[in-house]
XYZ file of C-alpha atoms in Angstrom:
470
model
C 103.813 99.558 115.481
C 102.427 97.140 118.308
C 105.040 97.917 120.638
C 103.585 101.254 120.967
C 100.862 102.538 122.917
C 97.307 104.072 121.941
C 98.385 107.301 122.504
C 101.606 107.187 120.680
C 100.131 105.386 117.673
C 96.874 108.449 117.114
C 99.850 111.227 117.655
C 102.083 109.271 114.856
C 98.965 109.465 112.472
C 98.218 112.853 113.875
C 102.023 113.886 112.705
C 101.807 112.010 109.647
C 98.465 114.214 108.956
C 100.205 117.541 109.592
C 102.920 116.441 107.320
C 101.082 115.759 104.179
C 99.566 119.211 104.366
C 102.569 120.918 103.895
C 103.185 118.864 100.948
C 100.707 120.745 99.337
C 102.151 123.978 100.020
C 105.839 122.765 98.377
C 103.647 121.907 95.481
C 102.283 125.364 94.927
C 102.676 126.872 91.888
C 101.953 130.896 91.497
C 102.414 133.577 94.135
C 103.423 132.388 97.301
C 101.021 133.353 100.942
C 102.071 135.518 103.431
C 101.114 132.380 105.589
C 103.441 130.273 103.739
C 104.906 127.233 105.945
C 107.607 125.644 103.397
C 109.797 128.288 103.366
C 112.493 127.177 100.172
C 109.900 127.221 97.994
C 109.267 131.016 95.850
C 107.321 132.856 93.629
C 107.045 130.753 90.256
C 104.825 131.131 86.796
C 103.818 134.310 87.848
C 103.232 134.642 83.661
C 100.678 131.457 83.209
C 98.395 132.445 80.465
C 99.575 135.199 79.404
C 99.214 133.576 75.547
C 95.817 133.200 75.774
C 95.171 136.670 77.866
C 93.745 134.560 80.882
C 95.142 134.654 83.981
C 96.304 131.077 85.126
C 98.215 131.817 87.540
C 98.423 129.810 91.073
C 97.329 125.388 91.190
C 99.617 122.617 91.739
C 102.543 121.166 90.109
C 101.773 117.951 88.566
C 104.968 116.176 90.367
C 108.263 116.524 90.150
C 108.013 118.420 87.463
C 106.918 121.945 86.815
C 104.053 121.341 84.705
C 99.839 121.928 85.830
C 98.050 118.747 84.228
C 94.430 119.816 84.796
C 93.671 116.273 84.894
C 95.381 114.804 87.552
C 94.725 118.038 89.076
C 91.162 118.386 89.427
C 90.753 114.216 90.856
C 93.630 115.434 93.167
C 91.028 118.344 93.933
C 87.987 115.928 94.634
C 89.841 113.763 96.814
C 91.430 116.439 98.770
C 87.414 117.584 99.418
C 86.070 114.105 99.916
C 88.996 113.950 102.433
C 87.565 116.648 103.891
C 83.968 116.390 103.619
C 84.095 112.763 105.268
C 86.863 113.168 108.010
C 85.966 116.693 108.486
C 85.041 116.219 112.478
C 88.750 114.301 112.870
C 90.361 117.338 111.121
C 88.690 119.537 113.571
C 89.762 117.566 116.327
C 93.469 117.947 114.762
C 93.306 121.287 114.437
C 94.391 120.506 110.283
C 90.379 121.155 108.914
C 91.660 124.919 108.156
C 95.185 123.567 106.291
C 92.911 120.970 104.368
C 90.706 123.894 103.132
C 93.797 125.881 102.588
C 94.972 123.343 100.423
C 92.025 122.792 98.679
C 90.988 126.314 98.404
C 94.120 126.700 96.240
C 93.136 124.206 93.860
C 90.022 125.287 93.434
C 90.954 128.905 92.995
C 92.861 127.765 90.031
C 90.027 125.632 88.719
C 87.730 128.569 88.560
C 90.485 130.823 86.507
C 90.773 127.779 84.407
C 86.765 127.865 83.452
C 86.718 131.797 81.947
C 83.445 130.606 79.992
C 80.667 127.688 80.293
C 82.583 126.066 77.451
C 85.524 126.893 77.969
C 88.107 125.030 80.286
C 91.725 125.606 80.594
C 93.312 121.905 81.248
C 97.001 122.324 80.900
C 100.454 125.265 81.617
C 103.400 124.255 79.985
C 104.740 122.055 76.954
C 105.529 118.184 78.505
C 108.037 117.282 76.091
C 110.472 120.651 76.979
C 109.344 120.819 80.432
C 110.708 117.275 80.952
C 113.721 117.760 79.127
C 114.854 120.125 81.690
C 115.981 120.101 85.430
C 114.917 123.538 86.756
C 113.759 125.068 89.601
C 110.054 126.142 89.167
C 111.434 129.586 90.309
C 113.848 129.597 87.703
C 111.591 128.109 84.508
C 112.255 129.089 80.779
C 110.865 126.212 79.376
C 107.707 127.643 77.285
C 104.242 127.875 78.951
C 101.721 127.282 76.414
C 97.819 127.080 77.588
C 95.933 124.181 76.655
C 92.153 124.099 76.803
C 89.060 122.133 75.861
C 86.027 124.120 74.464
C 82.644 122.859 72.257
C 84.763 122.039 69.395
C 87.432 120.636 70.961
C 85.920 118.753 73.611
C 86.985 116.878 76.162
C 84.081 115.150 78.934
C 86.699 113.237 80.974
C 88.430 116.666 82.211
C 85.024 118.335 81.800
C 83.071 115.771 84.176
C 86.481 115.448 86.490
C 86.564 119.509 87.040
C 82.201 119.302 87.707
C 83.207 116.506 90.134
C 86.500 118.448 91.900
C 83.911 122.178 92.094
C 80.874 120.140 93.645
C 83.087 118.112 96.218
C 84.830 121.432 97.272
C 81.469 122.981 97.563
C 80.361 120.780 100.307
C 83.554 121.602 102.319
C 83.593 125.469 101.709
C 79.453 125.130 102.487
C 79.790 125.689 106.126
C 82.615 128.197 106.174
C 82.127 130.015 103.064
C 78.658 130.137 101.173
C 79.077 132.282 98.350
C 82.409 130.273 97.580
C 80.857 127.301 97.965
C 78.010 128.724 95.847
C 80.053 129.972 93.298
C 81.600 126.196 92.905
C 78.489 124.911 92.408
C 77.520 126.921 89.865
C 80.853 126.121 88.210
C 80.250 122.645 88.612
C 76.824 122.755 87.046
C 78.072 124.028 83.537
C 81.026 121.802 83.584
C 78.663 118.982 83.880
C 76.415 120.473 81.095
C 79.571 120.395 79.120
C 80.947 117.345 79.855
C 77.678 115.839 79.047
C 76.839 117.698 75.952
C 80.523 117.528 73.789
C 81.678 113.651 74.367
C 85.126 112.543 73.957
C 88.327 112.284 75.883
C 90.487 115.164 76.226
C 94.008 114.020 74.811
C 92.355 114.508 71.545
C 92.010 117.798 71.936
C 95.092 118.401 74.038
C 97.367 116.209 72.555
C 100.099 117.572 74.641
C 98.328 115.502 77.187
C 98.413 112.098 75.715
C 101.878 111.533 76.400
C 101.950 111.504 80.507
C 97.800 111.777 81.272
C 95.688 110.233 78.851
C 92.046 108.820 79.400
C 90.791 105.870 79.325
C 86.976 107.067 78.753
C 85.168 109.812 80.011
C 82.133 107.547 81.436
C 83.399 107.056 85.148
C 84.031 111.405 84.627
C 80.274 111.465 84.170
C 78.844 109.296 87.086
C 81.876 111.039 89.317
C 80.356 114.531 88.744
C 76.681 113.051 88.885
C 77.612 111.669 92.185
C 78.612 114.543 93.757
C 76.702 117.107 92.082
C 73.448 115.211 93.634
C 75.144 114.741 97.065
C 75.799 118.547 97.042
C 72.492 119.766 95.696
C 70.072 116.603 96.847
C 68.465 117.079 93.197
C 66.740 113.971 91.822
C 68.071 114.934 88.077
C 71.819 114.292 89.340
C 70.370 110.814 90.188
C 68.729 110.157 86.950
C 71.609 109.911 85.130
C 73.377 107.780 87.615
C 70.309 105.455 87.411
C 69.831 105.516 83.546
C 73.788 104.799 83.018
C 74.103 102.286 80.706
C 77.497 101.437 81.864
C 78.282 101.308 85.809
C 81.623 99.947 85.780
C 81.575 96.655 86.787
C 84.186 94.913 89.359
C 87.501 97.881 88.756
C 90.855 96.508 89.451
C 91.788 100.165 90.481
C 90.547 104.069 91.636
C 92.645 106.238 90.540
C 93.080 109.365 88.740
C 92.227 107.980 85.294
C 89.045 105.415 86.397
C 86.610 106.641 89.230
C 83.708 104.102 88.495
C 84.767 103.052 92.504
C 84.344 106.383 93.554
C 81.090 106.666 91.833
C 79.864 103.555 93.066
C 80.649 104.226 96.455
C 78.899 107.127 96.733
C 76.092 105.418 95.589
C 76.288 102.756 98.058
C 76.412 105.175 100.268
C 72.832 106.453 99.402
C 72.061 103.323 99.409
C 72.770 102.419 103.244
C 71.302 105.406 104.199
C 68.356 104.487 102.893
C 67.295 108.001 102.295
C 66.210 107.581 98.391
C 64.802 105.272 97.074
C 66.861 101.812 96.055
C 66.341 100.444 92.893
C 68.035 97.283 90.604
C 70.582 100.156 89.270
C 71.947 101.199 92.599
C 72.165 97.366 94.163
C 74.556 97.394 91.004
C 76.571 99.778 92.151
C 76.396 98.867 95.808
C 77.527 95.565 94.629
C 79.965 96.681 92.212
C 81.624 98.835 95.091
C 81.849 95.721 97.635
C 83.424 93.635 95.075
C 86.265 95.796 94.970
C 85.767 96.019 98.578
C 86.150 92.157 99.000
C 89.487 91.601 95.963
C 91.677 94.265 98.435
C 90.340 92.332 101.446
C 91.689 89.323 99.413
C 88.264 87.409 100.036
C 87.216 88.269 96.678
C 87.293 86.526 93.229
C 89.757 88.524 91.894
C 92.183 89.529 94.730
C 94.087 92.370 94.839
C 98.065 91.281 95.128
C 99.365 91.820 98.390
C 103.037 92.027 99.080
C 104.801 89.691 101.364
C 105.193 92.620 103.926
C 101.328 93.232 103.634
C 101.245 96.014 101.092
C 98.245 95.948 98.525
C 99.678 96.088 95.282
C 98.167 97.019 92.141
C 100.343 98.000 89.298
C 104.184 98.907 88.832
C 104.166 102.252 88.070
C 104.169 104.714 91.442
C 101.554 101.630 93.319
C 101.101 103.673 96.439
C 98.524 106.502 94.738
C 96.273 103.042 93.885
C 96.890 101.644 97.623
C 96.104 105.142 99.478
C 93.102 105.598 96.887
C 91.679 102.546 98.265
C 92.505 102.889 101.535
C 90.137 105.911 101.444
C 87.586 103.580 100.237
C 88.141 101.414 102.492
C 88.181 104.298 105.851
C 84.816 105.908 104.262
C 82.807 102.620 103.410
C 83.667 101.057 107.011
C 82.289 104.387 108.694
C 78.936 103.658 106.249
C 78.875 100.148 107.462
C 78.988 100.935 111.067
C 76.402 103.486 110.594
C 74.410 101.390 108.684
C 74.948 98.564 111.271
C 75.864 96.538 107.801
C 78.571 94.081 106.724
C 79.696 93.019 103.161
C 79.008 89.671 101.583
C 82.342 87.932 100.027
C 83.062 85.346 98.067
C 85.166 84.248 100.963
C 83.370 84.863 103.648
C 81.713 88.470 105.040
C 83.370 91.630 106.034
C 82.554 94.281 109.122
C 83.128 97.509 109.194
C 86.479 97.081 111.803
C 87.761 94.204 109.111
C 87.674 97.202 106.675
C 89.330 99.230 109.296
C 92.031 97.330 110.376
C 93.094 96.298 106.310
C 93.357 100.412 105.962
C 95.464 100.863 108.949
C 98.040 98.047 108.017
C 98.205 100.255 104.752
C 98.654 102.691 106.531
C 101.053 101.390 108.939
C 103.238 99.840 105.606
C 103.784 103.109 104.125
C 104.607 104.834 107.459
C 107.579 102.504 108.150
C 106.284 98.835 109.094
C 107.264 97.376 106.430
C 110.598 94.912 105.172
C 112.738 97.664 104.630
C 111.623 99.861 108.073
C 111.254 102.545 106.148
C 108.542 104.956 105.621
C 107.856 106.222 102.002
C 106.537 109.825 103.536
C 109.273 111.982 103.031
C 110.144 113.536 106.109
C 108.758 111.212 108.513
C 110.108 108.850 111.123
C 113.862 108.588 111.103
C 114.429 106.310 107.621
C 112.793 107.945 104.694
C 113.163 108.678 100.941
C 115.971 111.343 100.956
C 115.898 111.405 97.009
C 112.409 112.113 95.431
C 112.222 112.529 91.562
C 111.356 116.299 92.326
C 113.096 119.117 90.354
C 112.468 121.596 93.021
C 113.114 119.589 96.158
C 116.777 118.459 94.847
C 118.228 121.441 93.829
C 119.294 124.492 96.215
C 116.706 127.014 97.139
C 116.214 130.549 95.517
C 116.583 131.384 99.300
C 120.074 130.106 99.802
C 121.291 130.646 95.884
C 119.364 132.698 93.788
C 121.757 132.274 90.818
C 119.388 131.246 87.827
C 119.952 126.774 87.507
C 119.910 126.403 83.885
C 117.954 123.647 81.773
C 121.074 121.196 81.511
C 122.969 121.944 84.839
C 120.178 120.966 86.808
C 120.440 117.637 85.384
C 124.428 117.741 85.698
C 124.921 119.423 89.107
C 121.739 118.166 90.992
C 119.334 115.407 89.014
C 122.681 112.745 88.886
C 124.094 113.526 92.137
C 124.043 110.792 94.873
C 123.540 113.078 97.573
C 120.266 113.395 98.793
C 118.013 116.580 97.822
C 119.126 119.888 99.250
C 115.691 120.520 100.342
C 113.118 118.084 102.366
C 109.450 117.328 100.599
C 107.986 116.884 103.559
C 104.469 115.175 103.640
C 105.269 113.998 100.055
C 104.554 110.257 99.209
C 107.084 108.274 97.110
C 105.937 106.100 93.900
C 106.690 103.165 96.539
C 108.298 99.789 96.544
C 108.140 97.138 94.024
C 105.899 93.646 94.561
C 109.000 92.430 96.466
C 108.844 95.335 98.864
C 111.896 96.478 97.709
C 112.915 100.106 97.374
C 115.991 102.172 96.190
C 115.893 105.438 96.213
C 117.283 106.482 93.689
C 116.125 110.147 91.761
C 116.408 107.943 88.722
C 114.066 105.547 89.431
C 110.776 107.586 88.674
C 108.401 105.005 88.655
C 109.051 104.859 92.382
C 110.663 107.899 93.649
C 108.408 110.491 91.853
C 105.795 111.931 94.044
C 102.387 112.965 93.324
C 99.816 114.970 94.826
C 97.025 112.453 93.803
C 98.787 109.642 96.192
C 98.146 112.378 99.081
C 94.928 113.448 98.486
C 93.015 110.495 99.508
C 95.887 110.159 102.373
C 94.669 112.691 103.824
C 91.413 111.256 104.828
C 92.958 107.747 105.776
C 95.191 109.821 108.131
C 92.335 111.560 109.788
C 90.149 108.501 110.193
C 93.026 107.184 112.484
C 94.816 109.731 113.926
């Protein structure tokens, strides 16, 4: 990257941006735009809750498979609007603000299908076990599609407090551009959070189905999530209660990811608390604290450091690291813009932190998954001229419906396209790989799901780190 010059590096961010947009739009499940950019992908689950006389159609695949994990889903959705919300005068810039709400419009569209009733939230299309056991098309599924949902006696606060979180985020992006939607989301989010708050427990007890790829750890990070941004988007003080009567803010996280927001939670609360525009108490210095610590471990001038590859790459845990590292990197883009605001810096163990040190640790992130790296290769399909050619994606690797629209059965996709060493038929573009191991190494190999498999989660946050630089 240094051999290039200013102008080069903000267009190879601003490229990267564009990209990871139209990842989105491969991912979509339902009914396809007339504005449709990725052209191989069709009409799919055009039938989604049709059992429970609901319509579910439209939302995100989960992966690479063909399965909508309301989960994942709806932290994909807040990140996607805290993406947007935060970096929303860069996306302008880019011309990509319109694609982001695109993208997130179609989550959220989904998301308010998915919550018919105040207690009632659809978190789940298809069976995991028979989904997985196949290698279809999404165009060409007959693996069952059975609707899952959480309701008062069968609760579920995680997904609950997740979905309040995903509707108030979005809000504050649509609220310029759209204020009935963003007024409708609101008003979703507010009886999601009533929900959440009122039936405790996690939701893999009530969707079982669940457990086995996206269970929770806890639904108390859920609850400070949605209080977070339900106060951010409506400035009430009762949001703020509940933040500040918490019994439990987290403590020091080793991660942010889909299944633990405390970070996210105590970010935004450091944020309030920079601003100084409420007033600070013992319970947010917590949280300001608690958000800096995790600040300081991935600046390795903590007490618990974050491990960092040899080639520079932060490196959390072994299965598909990169959703951890761009999740962080967000963290990392936002909190350095509060800083600087703020004219603050962060107190270490090791020594203090500006805002730029902040910035400059998310653009070598950035700069490792984008190709400078060991292997000089960059893990977003479809960019530069070395990339994953082989993503764990059932749609991506086999033919399009456009080329061949002779049905792919459950076992020949596995036969004819899944084991075949030639790379996929059809590029992901924008997608993000699982990532290389703590050695930096990286095969890519369809196989190897821990690292090949993308995820929309891993791009969400991305999203934001790309338009802080580009």
């Amino acid at each position: 990257m240094s051999s290039m010059t200013l102008g080069a590096v903000s267009r190879h961010y601003g490229e990267a941006l564009t990209k990871t947009l139209l990842y989105f739009e491969a991912q979509r499940s339902g009914k396809l735009p007339s504005n449709q950019r990725v052209n191989w992908r069709g009409d799919s689950a055009l039938r989604d809750g049709s059992d429970a006389h609901v319509d579910l159609t439209g939302g995100y695949y989960d992966a690479g498979d063909n399965m909508k994990f309301g989960f994942p889903l709806a932290f994909t959705t807040t990140m996607l609007a805290w993406s947007s919300v935060e970096m929303a005068s860069q996306l302008k810039a880019h011309k990509e603000h319109k694609n982001v709400l695109a993208a997130l419009k179609w989550a959220t569209d989904y998301l308010i299908k998915a919550h018919p009733e105040s207690n009632i939230l659809y978190g789940q299309v298809g069976d995991g076990n028979s989904d997985h056991e196949c290698w279809m098309r999404p165009e060409d599924m007959t693996t069952p599609r059975p609707s899952y949902r959480i309701d008062a006696q069968h609760p579920g606060a995680d997904l609950a407090g997740e979905t309040a979180a995903a509707m108030a985020a979005a809000s504050l992006a649509f609220a310029p551009y759209n204020a009935a939607y963003a007024k409708k989301l609101i008003s979703h989010a507010k009886d999601l959070f009533e929900f959440a708050k009122a039936h405790p427990g996690v939701y893999q007890s009530s969707i079982s189905n669940a457990g086995g790829f996206y269970a929770s750890s806890g639904y108390e990070d859920e609850l400070l999530w949605a209080a977070a941004w339900l106060h951010r988007a409506t400035k009430k003080q009762i949001y703020l209660n509940d933040l500040n009567e918490a019994s439990n803010t987290g403590g020091t996280r080793t991660v942010f990811a889909w299944d633990d927001k405390f970070v996210g939670a105590q970010v935004l609360m450091a944020k309030l608390a920079l601003e100084g525009k409420v007033k600070i108490n013992k319970k947010m210095e917590e949280y300001k604290s608690m958000a800096e610590q995790f600040i300081c471990n991935c600046a390795q001038k903590g007490s618990n450091n974050v491990k960092i590859t040899q080639g520079g790459l932060l490196w959390f845990l072994p299965w598909n690291n990169l959703q951890y590292t761009t999740a962080a990197s967000f963290v990392l883009s936002a909190y350095s813009k509060y800083l600087k605001a703020a004219n603050a810096s962060i107190k270490c163990h090791g020594g203090s932190l500006q805002a730029s040190d902040l910035r400059n640790l998310a653009r070598a992130q950035v700069d490792y998954i984008l190709g400078s790296n060991p292997k000089n290769m960059s893990y977003m399909v479809g960019f530069g001229t070395n990339y994953p050619e082989r993503p764990h994606h059932r749609g991506a690797s086999i033919v399009s419906i456009k080329k061949n629209r002779t049905a792919v059965e459950c076992n020949a996709g596995f036969n004819d396209w899944y084991h075949s060493p030639a790379p996929n038929p059809n590029v992901l573009t924008g997608a993000l790989v699982g990532g290389p191991d703590e050695n930096d190494a990286y095969g890519d190999e369809r196989t190897d799901f821990q690292h090949s498999e993308p995820v929309p989660a891993t791009v969400a946050p991305f999203v934001g780190v790309l338009a802080a630089f580009a």
